[in-house]
PDB file of C-alpha atoms in Angstrom:
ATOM      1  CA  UNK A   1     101.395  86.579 122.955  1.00  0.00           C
ATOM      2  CA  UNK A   2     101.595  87.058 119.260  1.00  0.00           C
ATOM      3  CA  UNK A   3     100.767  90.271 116.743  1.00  0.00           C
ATOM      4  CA  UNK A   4      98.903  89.395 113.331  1.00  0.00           C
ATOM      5  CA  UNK A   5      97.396  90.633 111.448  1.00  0.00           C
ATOM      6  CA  UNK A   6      93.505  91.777 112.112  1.00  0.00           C
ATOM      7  CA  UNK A   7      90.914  90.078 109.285  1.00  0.00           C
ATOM      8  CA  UNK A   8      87.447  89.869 108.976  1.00  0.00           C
ATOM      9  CA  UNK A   9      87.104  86.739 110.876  1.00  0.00           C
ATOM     10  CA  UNK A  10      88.968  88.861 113.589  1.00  0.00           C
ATOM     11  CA  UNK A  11      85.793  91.177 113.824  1.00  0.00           C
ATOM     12  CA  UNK A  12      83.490  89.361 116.377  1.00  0.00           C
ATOM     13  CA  UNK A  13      85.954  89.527 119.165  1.00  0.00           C
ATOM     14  CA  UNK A  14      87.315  93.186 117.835  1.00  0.00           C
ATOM     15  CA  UNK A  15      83.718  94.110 118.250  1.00  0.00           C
ATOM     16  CA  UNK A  16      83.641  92.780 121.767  1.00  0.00           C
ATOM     17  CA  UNK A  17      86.426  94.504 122.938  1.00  0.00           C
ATOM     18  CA  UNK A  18      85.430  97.972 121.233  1.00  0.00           C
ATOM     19  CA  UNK A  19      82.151  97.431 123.317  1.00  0.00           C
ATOM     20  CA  UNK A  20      84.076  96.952 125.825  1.00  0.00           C
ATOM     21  CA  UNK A  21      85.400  99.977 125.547  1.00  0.00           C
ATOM     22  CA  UNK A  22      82.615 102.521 125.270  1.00  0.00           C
ATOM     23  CA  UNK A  23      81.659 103.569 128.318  1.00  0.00           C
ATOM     24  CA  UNK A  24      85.619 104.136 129.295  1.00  0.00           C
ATOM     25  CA  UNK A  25      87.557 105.304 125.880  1.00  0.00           C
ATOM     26  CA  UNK A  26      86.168 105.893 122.970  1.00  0.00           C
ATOM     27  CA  UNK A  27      84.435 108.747 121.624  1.00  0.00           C
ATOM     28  CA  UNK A  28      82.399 106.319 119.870  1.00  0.00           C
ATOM     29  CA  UNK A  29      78.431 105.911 120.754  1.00  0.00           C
ATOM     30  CA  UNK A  30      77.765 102.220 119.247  1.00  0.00           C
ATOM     31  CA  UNK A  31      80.072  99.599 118.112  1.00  0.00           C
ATOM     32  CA  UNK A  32      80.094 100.424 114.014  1.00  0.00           C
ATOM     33  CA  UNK A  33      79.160  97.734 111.837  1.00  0.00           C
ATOM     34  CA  UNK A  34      81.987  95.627 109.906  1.00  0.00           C
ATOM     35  CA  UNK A  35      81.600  97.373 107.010  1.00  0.00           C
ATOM     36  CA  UNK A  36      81.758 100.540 108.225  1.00  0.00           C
ATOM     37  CA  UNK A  37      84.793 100.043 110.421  1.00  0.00           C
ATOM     38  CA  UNK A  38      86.498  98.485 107.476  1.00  0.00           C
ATOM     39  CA  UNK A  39      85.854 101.582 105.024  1.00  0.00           C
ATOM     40  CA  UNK A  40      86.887 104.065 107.838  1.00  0.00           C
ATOM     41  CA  UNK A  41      90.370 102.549 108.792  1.00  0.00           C
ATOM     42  CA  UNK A  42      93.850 102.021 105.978  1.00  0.00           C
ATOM     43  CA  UNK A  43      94.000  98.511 104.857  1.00  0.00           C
ATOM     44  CA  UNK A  44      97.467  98.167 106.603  1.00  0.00           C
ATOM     45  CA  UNK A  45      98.212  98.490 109.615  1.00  0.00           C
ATOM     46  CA  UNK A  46      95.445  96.486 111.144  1.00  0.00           C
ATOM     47  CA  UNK A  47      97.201  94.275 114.565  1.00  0.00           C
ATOM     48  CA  UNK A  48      95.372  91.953 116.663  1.00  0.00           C
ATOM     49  CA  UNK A  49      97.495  90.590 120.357  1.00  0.00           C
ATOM     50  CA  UNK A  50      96.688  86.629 120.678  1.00  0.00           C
ATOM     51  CA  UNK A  51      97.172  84.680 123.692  1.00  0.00           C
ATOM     52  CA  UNK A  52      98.905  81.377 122.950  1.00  0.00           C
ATOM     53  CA  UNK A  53      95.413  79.734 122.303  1.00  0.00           C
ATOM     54  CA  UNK A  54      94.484  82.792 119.671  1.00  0.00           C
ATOM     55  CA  UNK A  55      92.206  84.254 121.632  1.00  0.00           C
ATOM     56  CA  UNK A  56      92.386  88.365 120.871  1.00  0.00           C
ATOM     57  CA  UNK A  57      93.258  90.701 123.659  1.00  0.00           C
ATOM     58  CA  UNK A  58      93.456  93.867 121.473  1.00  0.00           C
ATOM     59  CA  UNK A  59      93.434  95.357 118.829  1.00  0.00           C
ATOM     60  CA  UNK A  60      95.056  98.808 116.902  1.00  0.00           C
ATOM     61  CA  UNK A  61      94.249 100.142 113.953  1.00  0.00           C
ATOM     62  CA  UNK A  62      95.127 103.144 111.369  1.00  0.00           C
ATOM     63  CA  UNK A  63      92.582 105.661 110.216  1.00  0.00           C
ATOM     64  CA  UNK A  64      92.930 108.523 107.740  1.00  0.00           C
ATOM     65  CA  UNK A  65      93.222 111.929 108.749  1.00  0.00           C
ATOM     66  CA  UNK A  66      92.555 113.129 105.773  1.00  0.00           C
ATOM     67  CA  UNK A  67      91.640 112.559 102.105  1.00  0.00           C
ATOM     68  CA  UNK A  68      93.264 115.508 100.917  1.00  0.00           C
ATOM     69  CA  UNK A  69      96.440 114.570  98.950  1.00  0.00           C
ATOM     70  CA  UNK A  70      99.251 116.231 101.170  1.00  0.00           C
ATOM     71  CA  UNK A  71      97.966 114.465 104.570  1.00  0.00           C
ATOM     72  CA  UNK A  72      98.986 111.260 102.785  1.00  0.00           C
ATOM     73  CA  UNK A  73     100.909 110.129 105.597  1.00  0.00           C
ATOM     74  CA  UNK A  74      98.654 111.605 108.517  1.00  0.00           C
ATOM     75  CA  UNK A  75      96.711 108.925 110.334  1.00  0.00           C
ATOM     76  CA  UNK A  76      95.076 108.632 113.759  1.00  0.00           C
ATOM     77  CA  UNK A  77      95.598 105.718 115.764  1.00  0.00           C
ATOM     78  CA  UNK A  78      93.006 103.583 117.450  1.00  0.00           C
ATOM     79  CA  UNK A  79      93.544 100.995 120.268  1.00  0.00           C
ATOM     80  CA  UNK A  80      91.543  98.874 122.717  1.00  0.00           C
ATOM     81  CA  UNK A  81      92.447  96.063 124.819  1.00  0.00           C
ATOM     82  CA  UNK A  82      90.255  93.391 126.510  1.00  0.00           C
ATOM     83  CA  UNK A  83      88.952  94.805 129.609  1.00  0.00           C
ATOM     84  CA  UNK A  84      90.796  91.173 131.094  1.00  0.00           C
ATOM     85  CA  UNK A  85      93.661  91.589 129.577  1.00  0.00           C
ATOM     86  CA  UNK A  86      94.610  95.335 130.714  1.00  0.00           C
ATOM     87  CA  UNK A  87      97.858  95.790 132.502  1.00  0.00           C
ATOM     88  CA  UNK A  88      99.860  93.185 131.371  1.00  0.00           C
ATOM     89  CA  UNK A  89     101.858  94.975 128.167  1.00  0.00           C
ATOM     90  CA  UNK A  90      99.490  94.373 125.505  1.00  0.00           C
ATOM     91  CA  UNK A  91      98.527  98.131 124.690  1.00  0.00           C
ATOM     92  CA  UNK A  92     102.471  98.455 124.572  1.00  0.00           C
ATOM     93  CA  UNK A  93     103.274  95.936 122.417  1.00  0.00           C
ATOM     94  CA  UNK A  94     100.293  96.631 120.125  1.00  0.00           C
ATOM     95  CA  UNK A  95     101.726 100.049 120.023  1.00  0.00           C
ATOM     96  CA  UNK A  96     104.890  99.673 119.280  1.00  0.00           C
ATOM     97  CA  UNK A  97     104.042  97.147 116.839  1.00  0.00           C
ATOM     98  CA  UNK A  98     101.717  99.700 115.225  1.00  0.00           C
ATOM     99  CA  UNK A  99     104.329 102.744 115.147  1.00  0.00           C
ATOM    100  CA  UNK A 100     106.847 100.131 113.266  1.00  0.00           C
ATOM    101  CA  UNK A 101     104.181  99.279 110.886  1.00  0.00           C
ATOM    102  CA  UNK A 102     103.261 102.818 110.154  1.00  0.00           C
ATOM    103  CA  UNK A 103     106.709 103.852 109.677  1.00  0.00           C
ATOM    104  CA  UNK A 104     107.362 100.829 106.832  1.00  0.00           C
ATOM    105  CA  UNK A 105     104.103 102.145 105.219  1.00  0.00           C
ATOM    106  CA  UNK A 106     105.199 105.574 105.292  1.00  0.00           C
ATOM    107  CA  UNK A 107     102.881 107.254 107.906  1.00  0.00           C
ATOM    108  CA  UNK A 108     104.946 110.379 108.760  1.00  0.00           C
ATOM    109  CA  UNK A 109     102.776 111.194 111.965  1.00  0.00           C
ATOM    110  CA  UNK A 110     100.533 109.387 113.735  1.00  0.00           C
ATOM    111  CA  UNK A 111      98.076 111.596 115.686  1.00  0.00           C
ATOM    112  CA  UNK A 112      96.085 109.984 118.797  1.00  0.00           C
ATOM    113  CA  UNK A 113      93.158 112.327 120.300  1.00  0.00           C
ATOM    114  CA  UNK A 114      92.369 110.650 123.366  1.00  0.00           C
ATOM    115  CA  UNK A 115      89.935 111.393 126.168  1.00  0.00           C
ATOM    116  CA  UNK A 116      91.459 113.866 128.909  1.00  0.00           C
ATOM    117  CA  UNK A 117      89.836 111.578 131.302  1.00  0.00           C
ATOM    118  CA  UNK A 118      91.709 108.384 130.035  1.00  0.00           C
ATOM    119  CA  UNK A 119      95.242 108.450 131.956  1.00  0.00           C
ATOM    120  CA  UNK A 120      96.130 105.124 131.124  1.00  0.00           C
ATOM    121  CA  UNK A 121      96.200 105.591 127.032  1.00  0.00           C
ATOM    122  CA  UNK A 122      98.121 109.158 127.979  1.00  0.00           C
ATOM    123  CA  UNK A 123     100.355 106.790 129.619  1.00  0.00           C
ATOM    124  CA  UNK A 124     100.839 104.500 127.084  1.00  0.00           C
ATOM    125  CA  UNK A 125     100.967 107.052 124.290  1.00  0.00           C
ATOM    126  CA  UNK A 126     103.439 108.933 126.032  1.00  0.00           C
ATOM    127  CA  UNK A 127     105.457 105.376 126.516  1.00  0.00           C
ATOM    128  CA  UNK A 128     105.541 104.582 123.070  1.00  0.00           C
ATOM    129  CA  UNK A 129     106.892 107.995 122.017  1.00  0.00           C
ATOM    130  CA  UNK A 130     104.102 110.577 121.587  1.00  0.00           C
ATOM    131  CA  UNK A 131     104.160 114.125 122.667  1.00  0.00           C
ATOM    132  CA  UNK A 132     101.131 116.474 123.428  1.00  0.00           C
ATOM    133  CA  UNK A 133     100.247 118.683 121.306  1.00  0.00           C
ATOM    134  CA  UNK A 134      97.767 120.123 123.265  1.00  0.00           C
ATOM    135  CA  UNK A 135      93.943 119.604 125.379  1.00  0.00           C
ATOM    136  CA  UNK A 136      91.242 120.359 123.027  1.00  0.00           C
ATOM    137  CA  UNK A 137      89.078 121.882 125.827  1.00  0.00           C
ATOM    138  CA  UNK A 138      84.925 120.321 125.655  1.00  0.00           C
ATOM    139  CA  UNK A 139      85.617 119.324 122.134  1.00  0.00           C
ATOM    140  CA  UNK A 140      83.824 116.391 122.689  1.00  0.00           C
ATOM    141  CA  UNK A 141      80.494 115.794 123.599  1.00  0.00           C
ATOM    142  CA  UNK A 142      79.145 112.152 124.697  1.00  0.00           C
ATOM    143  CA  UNK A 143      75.465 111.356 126.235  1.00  0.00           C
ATOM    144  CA  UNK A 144      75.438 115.068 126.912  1.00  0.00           C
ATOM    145  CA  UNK A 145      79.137 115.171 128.711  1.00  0.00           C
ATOM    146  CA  UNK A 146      81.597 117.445 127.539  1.00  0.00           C
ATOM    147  CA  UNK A 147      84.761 115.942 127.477  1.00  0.00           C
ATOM    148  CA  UNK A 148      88.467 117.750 126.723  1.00  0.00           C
ATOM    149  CA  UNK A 149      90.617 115.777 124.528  1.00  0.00           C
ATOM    150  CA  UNK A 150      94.127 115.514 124.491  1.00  0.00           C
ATOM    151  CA  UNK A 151      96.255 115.364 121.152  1.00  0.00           C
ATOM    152  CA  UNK A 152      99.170 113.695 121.232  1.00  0.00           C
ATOM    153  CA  UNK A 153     101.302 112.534 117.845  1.00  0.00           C
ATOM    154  CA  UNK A 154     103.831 110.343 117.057  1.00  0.00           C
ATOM    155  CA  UNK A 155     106.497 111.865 113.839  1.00  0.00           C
ATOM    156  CA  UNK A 156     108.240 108.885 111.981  1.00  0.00           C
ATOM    157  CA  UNK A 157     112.000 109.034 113.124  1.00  0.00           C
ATOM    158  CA  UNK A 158     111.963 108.455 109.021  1.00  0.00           C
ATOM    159  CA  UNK A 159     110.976 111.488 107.823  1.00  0.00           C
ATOM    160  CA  UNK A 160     113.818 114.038 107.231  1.00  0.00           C
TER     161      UNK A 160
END
């Protein structure tokens, strides 16, 4: 397996695996657009995982928290792996990969709100060095199912 980075030509299998992913993670109704997904997330870091014939098994992206100046270095994480490829390290290495990233592009926290329902991203979160914050309690509501949300985040060992 191999990290690069994620590019447009990326997005048809990125899309596949965030469909993937919608009935079991996400908060996410529908599968956004390109464009859309590219104006919501930082340029950098974007990872893809590739199997040894470059077919993507994941994906992990940063997103703003804010656009107010002194959240600068405030993101929230996204990650997905192909439904095929779960169990077998990827989300881990995408992770980790991402947290190194973030750190080098000076991303002082990285802030994952993840559905209280999902135990395996808890898992991995908690793996790659997250803490909780806290459970949101029915903060979000999908196809008419309240759902509580866990927030977990991630503080550069960088900062001081």
């Amino acid at each position: 397996m191999t990290i690069d980075a994620l590019l447009p030509p990326d997005w048809p299998a990125v899309r596949t695996i965030f469909e993937e992913g919608l009935d079991i993670g996400t908060f996410e109704e529908l599968v956004p657009t390109w464009d859309e997904w590219n104006r919501g997330h930082l340029v950098w870091p974007r990872l893809v995982a590739r199997d040894d014939n470059g077919e993507v098994l994941g994906w992990a992206a940063l997103a703003p928290y804010s656009e107010r100046s002194c959240y600068r270095g405030v993101a929230e994480n996204s990650i997905y792996i192909a439904r095929d490829a779960r169990g077998r390290g990827i989300g881990r290495a995408l992770l980790e990969r991402l947290c190194q990233e973030a750190d080098a592009a000076q991303i002082w926290t990285i802030q994952a709100g993840i559905l209280a329902a999902n135990d395996a991203s808890i898992a991995l979160h908690s793996a790659c060095g997250f803490r909780l914050v806290g459970v949101r309690e029915k903060l979000a509501r999908k196809r008419g199912k309240w759902s509580d949300v866990v927030l977990m985040e991630r503080r550069s060992p960088l900062i001081s």
